mmCIF file of C-alpha atoms and ligand atoms in Angstrom:
data_model
loop_
_atom_site.group_PDB
_atom_site.id
_atom_site.type_symbol
_atom_site.label_atom_id
_atom_site.label_comp_id
_atom_site.label_asym_id
_atom_site.label_seq_id
_atom_site.Cartn_x
_atom_site.Cartn_y
_atom_site.Cartn_z
ATOM 1 C CA MET A 1 104.293 -53.699 35.842
ATOM 2 C CA VAL A 2 100.790 -55.191 36.125
ATOM 3 C CA ALA A 3 99.461 -54.450 32.975
ATOM 4 C CA GLU A 4 98.341 -57.868 31.286
ATOM 5 C CA THR A 5 98.109 -56.172 27.694
ATOM 6 C CA THR A 6 100.149 -53.980 26.036
ATOM 7 C CA LEU A 7 100.297 -51.938 22.388
ATOM 8 C CA THR A 8 102.750 -51.083 20.074
ATOM 9 C CA PRO A 9 103.404 -49.957 16.833
ATOM 10 C CA ASN A 10 104.172 -53.573 15.624
ATOM 11 C CA ASP A 11 100.454 -54.447 16.512
ATOM 12 C CA LEU A 12 99.468 -51.916 13.986
ATOM 13 C CA ILE A 13 98.661 -52.372 10.306
ATOM 14 C CA ALA A 14 97.719 -49.284 8.409
ATOM 15 C CA PRO A 15 95.184 -49.276 5.490
ATOM 16 C CA LEU A 16 96.270 -47.325 2.855
ATOM 17 C CA PHE A 17 94.219 -46.307 -0.718
ATOM 18 C CA VAL A 18 95.960 -45.158 -3.954
ATOM 19 C CA ARG A 19 94.159 -43.638 -6.649
ATOM 20 C CA GLU A 20 94.574 -43.886 -10.149
ATOM 21 C CA GLY A 21 94.448 -40.835 -12.313
ATOM 22 C CA ILE A 22 94.660 -38.164 -9.352
ATOM 23 C CA GLU A 23 97.682 -35.520 -9.040
ATOM 24 C CA GLU A 24 97.386 -34.860 -5.517
ATOM 25 C CA PRO A 25 95.974 -36.890 -2.690
ATOM 26 C CA ALA A 26 92.495 -36.397 -2.273
ATOM 27 C CA PRO A 27 90.795 -36.085 1.387
ATOM 28 C CA ILE A 28 87.695 -38.321 2.208
ATOM 29 C CA PRO A 29 85.085 -36.202 3.526
ATOM 30 C CA SER A 30 83.930 -39.287 5.979
ATOM 31 C CA MET A 31 87.140 -40.283 6.923
ATOM 32 C CA PRO A 32 88.877 -37.297 8.602
ATOM 33 C CA GLY A 33 93.087 -37.254 8.115
ATOM 34 C CA VAL A 34 92.463 -40.315 5.929
ATOM 35 C CA LEU A 35 93.249 -39.793 1.977
ATOM 36 C CA GLN A 36 93.018 -41.152 -1.270
ATOM 37 C CA HIS A 37 96.895 -41.367 -2.225
ATOM 38 C CA THR A 38 98.733 -40.709 -5.469
ATOM 39 C CA LEU A 39 102.023 -43.171 -5.800
ATOM 40 C CA ALA A 40 104.159 -40.031 -4.603
ATOM 41 C CA SER A 41 102.329 -39.344 -1.456
ATOM 42 C CA LEU A 42 101.632 -43.355 -0.957
ATOM 43 C CA SER A 43 105.414 -43.671 -1.258
ATOM 44 C CA ALA A 44 105.997 -41.438 1.401
ATOM 45 C CA GLU A 45 103.677 -42.608 3.645
ATOM 46 C CA ALA A 46 105.227 -45.689 3.940
ATOM 47 C CA ASP A 47 108.569 -44.057 4.238
ATOM 48 C CA ARG A 48 106.592 -42.167 7.486
ATOM 49 C CA LEU A 49 104.870 -45.588 8.692
ATOM 50 C CA VAL A 50 108.469 -47.133 8.427
ATOM 51 C CA SER A 51 110.173 -44.959 10.605
ATOM 52 C CA LEU A 52 107.149 -44.871 13.063
ATOM 53 C CA GLY A 53 107.676 -49.039 13.539
ATOM 54 C CA VAL A 54 104.438 -49.655 11.687
ATOM 55 C CA PRO A 55 105.127 -53.181 10.224
ATOM 56 C CA ALA A 56 102.717 -53.404 7.654
ATOM 57 C CA ILE A 57 100.222 -51.926 5.379
ATOM 58 C CA MET A 58 97.073 -53.186 3.520
ATOM 59 C CA LEU A 59 96.648 -51.748 0.287
ATOM 60 C CA PHE A 60 93.272 -50.880 -1.608
ATOM 61 C CA GLY A 61 93.111 -49.404 -4.829
ATOM 62 C CA VAL A 62 90.704 -46.923 -6.587
ATOM 63 C CA PRO A 63 90.939 -47.428 -10.270
ATOM 64 C CA LEU A 64 90.027 -44.618 -12.908
ATOM 65 C CA VAL A 65 87.834 -47.519 -15.176
ATOM 66 C CA LYS A 66 84.907 -49.828 -13.566
ATOM 67 C CA ASP A 67 83.738 -52.602 -15.421
ATOM 68 C CA PRO A 68 81.523 -56.007 -14.533
ATOM 69 C CA ALA A 69 84.412 -58.240 -14.443
ATOM 70 C CA GLY A 70 86.464 -55.908 -11.935
ATOM 71 C CA LEU A 71 89.609 -56.146 -14.963
ATOM 72 C CA GLY A 72 91.561 -53.194 -13.286
ATOM 73 C CA ALA A 73 92.165 -55.789 -9.981
ATOM 74 C CA SER A 74 94.284 -57.989 -12.190
ATOM 75 C CA ASP A 75 95.625 -55.741 -15.039
ATOM 76 C CA PRO A 76 99.634 -56.070 -14.712
ATOM 77 C CA ASP A 77 99.802 -52.100 -14.639
ATOM 78 C CA GLY A 78 96.834 -51.611 -12.622
ATOM 79 C CA ILE A 79 96.752 -48.877 -9.748
ATOM 80 C CA VAL A 80 97.361 -51.456 -6.913
ATOM 81 C CA GLN A 81 100.068 -53.355 -8.993
ATOM 82 C CA ALA A 82 102.127 -50.303 -9.766
ATOM 83 C CA ALA A 83 102.046 -49.386 -6.227
ATOM 84 C CA LEU A 84 103.323 -52.213 -5.213
ATOM 85 C CA GLU A 85 106.021 -52.504 -7.691
ATOM 86 C CA LEU A 86 107.114 -48.889 -6.039
ATOM 87 C CA LEU A 87 106.915 -50.121 -2.783
ATOM 88 C CA THR A 88 109.105 -53.297 -2.990
ATOM 89 C CA GLY A 89 111.610 -51.176 -5.162
ATOM 90 C CA ASN A 90 112.129 -48.779 -2.840
ATOM 91 C CA LEU A 91 111.062 -50.521 0.740
ATOM 92 C CA GLY A 92 111.959 -54.076 -0.181
ATOM 93 C CA GLU A 93 111.705 -55.922 3.212
ATOM 94 C CA LYS A 94 111.358 -53.248 5.324
ATOM 95 C CA LEU A 95 107.601 -52.844 5.177
ATOM 96 C CA LEU A 96 104.991 -55.805 4.974
ATOM 97 C CA LEU A 97 102.856 -54.975 1.827
ATOM 98 C CA ILE A 98 99.477 -56.523 1.949
ATOM 99 C CA ALA A 99 97.130 -56.455 -1.051
ATOM 100 C CA ASP A 100 93.654 -56.537 -0.158
ATOM 101 C CA LEU A 101 92.146 -59.096 -2.891
ATOM 102 C CA CYS A 102 88.442 -58.224 -4.027
ATOM 103 C CA LEU A 103 86.361 -56.870 -7.049
ATOM 104 C CA ASP A 104 83.874 -54.530 -5.632
ATOM 105 C CA GLU A 105 86.631 -51.203 -5.614
ATOM 106 C CA TYR A 106 86.903 -52.633 -9.555
ATOM 107 C CA THR A 107 83.336 -53.533 -10.922
ATOM 108 C CA ASP A 108 80.742 -50.995 -12.070
ATOM 109 C CA HIS A 109 77.986 -53.068 -9.835
ATOM 110 C CA GLY A 110 80.177 -52.611 -6.820
ATOM 111 C CA HIS A 111 79.594 -55.973 -5.861
ATOM 112 C CA CYS A 112 82.750 -58.114 -4.782
ATOM 113 C CA GLY A 113 82.046 -60.930 -7.335
ATOM 114 C CA LEU A 114 80.554 -61.387 -10.938
ATOM 115 C CA LEU A 115 77.549 -61.436 -11.580
ATOM 116 C CA ASP A 116 75.396 -64.365 -13.249
ATOM 117 C CA ASP A 117 72.640 -62.616 -15.489
ATOM 118 C CA ARG A 118 70.112 -62.575 -12.992
ATOM 119 C CA GLY A 119 72.429 -59.952 -11.276
ATOM 120 C CA LEU A 120 72.762 -62.158 -8.459
ATOM 121 C CA VAL A 121 76.636 -62.921 -7.391
ATOM 122 C CA ASP A 122 78.271 -65.895 -9.222
ATOM 123 C CA ASN A 123 80.363 -67.409 -6.244
ATOM 124 C CA ASP A 124 82.629 -70.012 -8.246
ATOM 125 C CA ALA A 125 83.224 -67.619 -11.290
ATOM 126 C CA THR A 126 84.493 -65.151 -8.658
ATOM 127 C CA LEU A 127 86.924 -67.782 -7.448
ATOM 128 C CA GLU A 128 88.884 -67.982 -10.964
ATOM 129 C CA ARG A 129 89.003 -64.322 -10.876
ATOM 130 C CA TYR A 130 90.053 -63.709 -7.132
ATOM 131 C CA GLY A 131 93.121 -66.407 -8.700
ATOM 132 C CA GLU A 132 93.844 -63.951 -11.521
ATOM 133 C CA VAL A 133 94.119 -61.401 -8.917
ATOM 134 C CA ALA A 134 96.244 -62.818 -6.161
ATOM 135 C CA VAL A 135 98.910 -63.733 -9.211
ATOM 136 C CA ALA A 136 98.794 -60.387 -10.466
ATOM 137 C CA GLN A 137 99.422 -58.735 -6.877
ATOM 138 C CA ALA A 138 102.201 -61.677 -5.992
ATOM 139 C CA ARG A 139 103.637 -61.232 -9.177
ATOM 140 C CA ALA A 140 104.026 -57.241 -8.762
ATOM 141 C CA GLY A 141 105.666 -57.660 -5.114
ATOM 142 C CA ALA A 142 102.935 -58.487 -2.297
ATOM 143 C CA HIS A 143 104.110 -60.225 0.383
ATOM 144 C CA LEU A 144 100.885 -61.634 1.591
ATOM 145 C CA VAL A 145 97.279 -60.987 -0.180
ATOM 146 C CA GLY A 146 94.337 -60.271 1.884
ATOM 147 C CA PRO A 147 91.051 -61.668 0.526
ATOM 148 C CA SER A 148 88.310 -59.580 1.597
ATOM 149 C CA GLY A 149 84.907 -61.384 -0.572
ATOM 150 C CA MET A 150 83.683 -63.596 1.707
ATOM 151 C CA MET A 151 82.866 -66.053 -1.362
ATOM 152 C CA ASP A 152 82.852 -70.017 -0.479
ATOM 153 C CA GLY A 153 86.201 -71.426 -1.397
ATOM 154 C CA GLN A 154 88.045 -68.374 -1.788
ATOM 155 C CA VAL A 155 91.635 -68.949 0.404
ATOM 156 C CA GLY A 156 91.705 -72.887 -1.172
ATOM 157 C CA ALA A 157 91.276 -71.452 -4.652
ATOM 158 C CA ILE A 158 93.652 -68.218 -4.135
ATOM 159 C CA ARG A 159 96.228 -70.821 -2.214
ATOM 160 C CA LYS A 160 96.457 -72.939 -5.637
ATOM 161 C CA ALA A 161 96.164 -70.153 -8.088
ATOM 162 C CA LEU A 162 99.280 -68.725 -5.950
ATOM 163 C CA ASP A 163 101.032 -72.296 -5.653
ATOM 164 C CA ASP A 164 100.417 -73.379 -9.338
ATOM 165 C CA SER A 165 102.167 -70.114 -10.896
ATOM 166 C CA GLY A 166 105.360 -70.331 -8.544
ATOM 167 C CA PHE A 167 104.271 -68.064 -5.785
ATOM 168 C CA PRO A 168 104.719 -70.688 -3.083
ATOM 169 C CA ASP A 169 105.731 -68.251 -0.282
ATOM 170 C CA VAL A 170 102.744 -65.593 -0.587
ATOM 171 C CA GLY A 171 100.874 -66.230 2.256
ATOM 172 C CA ILE A 172 97.164 -65.472 2.889
ATOM 173 C CA LEU A 173 95.697 -63.428 5.379
ATOM 174 C CA ALA A 174 91.933 -63.970 5.559
ATOM 175 C CA TYR A 175 88.978 -61.956 6.054
ATOM 176 C CA ALA A 176 88.008 -65.013 7.655
ATOM 177 C CA ALA A 177 84.507 -63.684 9.474
ATOM 178 C CA LYS A 178 83.622 -60.557 8.079
ATOM 179 C CA TYR A 179 80.246 -59.334 8.701
ATOM 180 C CA ALA A 180 78.096 -57.731 6.876
ATOM 181 C CA SER A 181 77.895 -54.703 8.758
ATOM 182 C CA ALA A 182 76.573 -51.019 8.774
ATOM 183 C CA LEU A 183 80.444 -49.766 9.699
ATOM 184 C CA TYR A 184 81.799 -49.811 6.036
ATOM 185 C CA GLY A 185 79.753 -46.956 4.927
ATOM 186 C CA PRO A 186 82.770 -44.451 5.009
ATOM 187 C CA PHE A 187 85.263 -46.898 3.109
ATOM 188 C CA ARG A 188 82.745 -47.093 0.382
ATOM 189 C CA ASP A 189 83.141 -43.731 -0.375
ATOM 190 C CA ALA A 190 87.132 -43.888 -0.076
ATOM 191 C CA VAL A 191 87.186 -46.481 -2.632
ATOM 192 C CA ASP A 192 83.896 -44.720 -4.591
ATOM 193 C CA VAL A 193 81.409 -48.047 -4.322
ATOM 194 C CA GLN A 194 78.024 -48.139 -4.421
ATOM 195 C CA ILE A 195 76.306 -51.193 -4.353
ATOM 196 C CA ALA A 196 74.064 -51.645 -7.895
ATOM 197 C CA GLY A 197 69.978 -50.822 -7.068
ATOM 198 C CA GLY A 198 70.777 -50.108 -3.171
ATOM 199 C CA GLY A 199 71.835 -53.898 -2.737
ATOM 200 C CA ASP A 200 73.759 -55.225 -0.198
ATOM 201 C CA ARG A 201 76.172 -58.082 0.562
ATOM 202 C CA ARG A 202 74.051 -60.279 3.220
ATOM 203 C CA GLY A 203 73.975 -62.766 0.639
ATOM 204 C CA TYR A 204 77.903 -63.257 1.434
ATOM 205 C CA GLN A 205 79.234 -61.619 4.208
ATOM 206 C CA GLN A 206 78.027 -62.959 7.982
ATOM 207 C CA ASP A 207 74.818 -62.280 10.231
ATOM 208 C CA PRO A 208 75.952 -60.315 13.059
ATOM 209 C CA ALA A 209 73.368 -62.304 15.211
ATOM 210 C CA ASN A 210 75.915 -65.192 14.316
ATOM 211 C CA ARG A 211 79.255 -66.313 16.530
ATOM 212 C CA ARG A 212 79.120 -69.853 15.966
ATOM 213 C CA GLU A 213 78.942 -69.317 11.683
ATOM 214 C CA ALA A 214 81.924 -67.487 12.136
ATOM 215 C CA ILE A 215 83.955 -70.024 13.812
ATOM 216 C CA ARG A 216 82.772 -72.500 10.994
ATOM 217 C CA GLU A 217 84.269 -69.609 8.610
ATOM 218 C CA VAL A 218 87.504 -69.757 10.485
ATOM 219 C CA GLN A 219 87.961 -73.604 10.214
ATOM 220 C CA LEU A 220 87.313 -73.359 6.611
ATOM 221 C CA ASP A 221 89.594 -70.585 6.115
ATOM 222 C CA ILE A 222 92.379 -72.468 8.173
ATOM 223 C CA ASP A 223 91.600 -75.538 6.265
ATOM 224 C CA GLU A 224 92.133 -74.513 2.858
ATOM 225 C CA GLY A 225 95.262 -72.710 4.084
ATOM 226 C CA ALA A 226 94.855 -69.608 5.273
ATOM 227 C CA ASP A 227 98.138 -68.090 7.503
ATOM 228 C CA ILE A 228 96.263 -65.344 8.986
ATOM 229 C CA VAL A 229 92.402 -65.129 10.214
ATOM 230 C CA MET A 230 90.777 -62.057 10.539
ATOM 231 C CA VAL A 231 87.605 -60.752 12.066
ATOM 232 C CA LYS A 232 86.030 -57.143 10.809
ATOM 233 C CA PRO A 233 84.731 -55.450 12.366
ATOM 234 C CA ALA A 234 86.739 -55.006 16.007
ATOM 235 C CA LEU A 235 84.398 -53.339 18.570
ATOM 236 C CA SER A 236 81.252 -54.980 17.906
ATOM 237 C CA TYR A 237 82.624 -58.581 17.733
ATOM 238 C CA LEU A 238 85.081 -58.440 20.369
ATOM 239 C CA ASP A 239 83.077 -61.955 21.540
ATOM 240 C CA VAL A 240 84.176 -63.509 17.806
ATOM 241 C CA ILE A 241 87.883 -62.265 18.630
ATOM 242 C CA GLY A 242 88.191 -63.741 22.156
ATOM 243 C CA GLU A 243 86.663 -66.979 20.803
ATOM 244 C CA VAL A 244 88.859 -67.200 17.387
ATOM 245 C CA ARG A 245 91.520 -66.629 19.617
ATOM 246 C CA ARG A 246 90.890 -69.531 21.928
ATOM 247 C CA ARG A 247 89.996 -71.559 19.242
ATOM 248 C CA PHE A 248 92.902 -71.511 17.129
ATOM 249 C CA ASP A 249 96.376 -71.596 16.779
ATOM 250 C CA VAL A 250 96.999 -69.250 14.333
ATOM 251 C CA PRO A 251 97.434 -65.529 13.976
ATOM 252 C CA VAL A 252 94.323 -63.595 14.956
ATOM 253 C CA ALA A 253 94.199 -59.962 12.842
ATOM 254 C CA ALA A 254 91.082 -57.827 13.852
ATOM 255 C CA TYR A 255 90.122 -55.027 11.596
ATOM 256 C CA HIS A 256 89.091 -51.596 13.099
ATOM 257 C CA VAL A 257 87.369 -50.472 10.536
ATOM 258 C CA SER A 258 85.497 -46.982 9.040
ATOM 259 C CA GLY A 259 82.716 -46.666 10.620
ATOM 260 C CA GLU A 260 84.382 -47.331 13.974
ATOM 261 C CA TYR A 261 87.175 -44.475 12.461
ATOM 262 C CA SER A 262 85.008 -42.023 11.263
ATOM 263 C CA MET A 263 82.521 -42.084 15.097
ATOM 264 C CA VAL A 264 85.622 -41.454 16.907
ATOM 265 C CA LYS A 265 86.668 -38.719 14.723
ATOM 266 C CA ALA A 266 83.020 -37.354 14.501
ATOM 267 C CA ALA A 267 82.760 -36.813 18.270
ATOM 268 C CA ALA A 268 86.247 -35.454 18.840
ATOM 269 C CA GLU A 269 85.143 -32.955 16.582
ATOM 270 C CA ARG A 270 82.390 -31.885 18.186
ATOM 271 C CA GLY A 271 84.570 -31.654 21.180
ATOM 272 C CA TRP A 272 82.521 -34.525 22.888
ATOM 273 C CA ILE A 273 85.225 -36.820 23.804
ATOM 274 C CA ASP A 274 88.801 -37.190 23.597
ATOM 275 C CA GLY A 275 89.812 -38.957 20.070
ATOM 276 C CA HIS A 276 92.696 -39.909 20.675
ATOM 277 C CA ALA A 277 92.540 -41.374 24.259
ATOM 278 C CA VAL A 278 89.574 -43.105 22.788
ATOM 279 C CA ALA A 279 91.129 -44.266 19.727
ATOM 280 C CA LEU A 280 94.145 -45.834 22.152
ATOM 281 C CA GLU A 281 91.368 -47.090 24.403
ATOM 282 C CA GLN A 282 89.760 -48.925 21.470
ATOM 283 C CA THR A 283 92.937 -50.601 20.182
ATOM 284 C CA LEU A 284 93.729 -51.822 23.646
ATOM 285 C CA ALA A 285 90.215 -53.339 24.087
ATOM 286 C CA ILE A 286 90.874 -55.136 20.641
ATOM 287 C CA LYS A 287 94.020 -56.906 21.564
ATOM 288 C CA ARG A 288 93.141 -57.802 25.099
ATOM 289 C CA ALA A 289 89.744 -59.198 23.641
ATOM 290 C CA GLY A 290 92.472 -61.585 21.862
ATOM 291 C CA ALA A 291 94.056 -59.892 18.649
ATOM 292 C CA ASP A 292 97.590 -60.143 17.745
ATOM 293 C CA MET A 293 97.453 -57.546 15.281
ATOM 294 C CA ILE A 294 95.116 -54.712 14.616
ATOM 295 C CA LEU A 295 94.360 -52.938 11.304
ATOM 296 C CA THR A 296 93.113 -49.494 11.873
ATOM 297 C CA TYR A 297 93.290 -46.048 9.866
ATOM 298 C CA PHE A 298 94.823 -44.602 13.595
ATOM 299 C CA ALA A 299 97.844 -46.715 12.871
ATOM 300 C CA GLY A 300 100.342 -43.746 12.255
ATOM 301 C CA GLU A 301 98.459 -41.506 14.598
ATOM 302 C CA LEU A 302 98.778 -43.794 17.299
ATOM 303 C CA ALA A 303 102.746 -45.136 16.375
ATOM 304 C CA GLU A 304 103.214 -41.681 16.645
ATOM 305 C CA SER A 305 102.366 -41.274 20.279
ATOM 306 C CA LEU A 306 103.106 -45.019 21.402
ATOM 307 C CA GLY A 307 106.839 -44.478 20.499
ATOM 308 C CA GLY A 308 108.777 -46.784 17.813
HETATM 309 C C1 PBG B 1 85.854 -55.268 0.567
HETATM 310 C C2 PBG B 1 85.834 -54.384 1.572
HETATM 311 C C3 PBG B 1 85.238 -53.783 2.302
HETATM 312 C C4 PBG B 1 85.968 -52.998 3.611
HETATM 313 C C5 PBG B 1 87.496 -53.628 3.089
HETATM 314 N N1 PBG B 1 87.344 -54.419 2.495
HETATM 315 C C6 PBG B 1 84.201 -53.045 2.167
HETATM 316 C C7 PBG B 1 82.603 -54.105 1.946
HETATM 317 O O1 PBG B 1 83.125 -55.321 2.743
HETATM 318 O O2 PBG B 1 81.837 -53.173 1.913
HETATM 319 C C8 PBG B 1 85.385 -52.236 4.681
HETATM 320 C C9 PBG B 1 87.065 -51.692 5.157
HETATM 321 C C10 PBG B 1 86.633 -50.677 6.514
HETATM 322 O O3 PBG B 1 85.328 -50.287 6.429
HETATM 323 O O4 PBG B 1 87.061 -49.702 7.074
HETATM 324 N N2 PBG B 1 86.328 -54.850 -0.466
#
């Protein structure tokens, strides 16, 4: 009765991976319990999440072929577009479909944007590609797109592309304050991404030392038309989540990322912690800090124990 914070399945968003060209779902060794789905197993998992009361998924694609421009991301027959069509056909409005919008899963160099002739990410050329990806995802049935590439101006460019193509109702969940974190390692296994030349994303993602910069990033995204803003990762950035919650009057999401998931699983496998209890405590803390919704690979498992 006196609990100030409660966690329910309705607070959770499940990130899911769908891989082109596999016959059976494939386990991801660094993320025990998480799979690269086939279209069929994705559809079954979506049904399961609906029955558990999880309201939304964030979809990531792993294409068969990668190229410099990440063409698979906007191909009408690309894997995420195929998945969106299947899920909207099967589930309609029962599950909110969010498509992660980025190029790194689709580029052969593993960066989130196009590269210029010096091998540096070309911010403005990338914005045009993001517009094409957004329109392809909207056309395939995405309810929201989730730009995660941290290019400057991405939310405005995507909003304009969606509006100009007749998709004013498709919303934007912006990865607004996304840090250049060491906690994304297992995710990069999940989507088969290696950044060219041992590079990193510090040129476009945020410096973990900075909180005020996060506020500027969130403000820009809201000004450009973001409907929901996200802080990522979650546990090492609870102060940022709290500050964003206090300062802005839009829904706030937090991404409990792959490394956060895998650390809990690894320690639990060794019997050093009670993994389920830790997952509950961590997600409750993220909500207490101010997140309205939490993306977590524990979504299904937590929803099972929280009850629909
Ligand atoms: C980029 C993207 C990343 C994640 C979500 N979208 C990885 C990155 O920026 O390198 C990480 C998610 C996670 O670690 O769970 N498309």
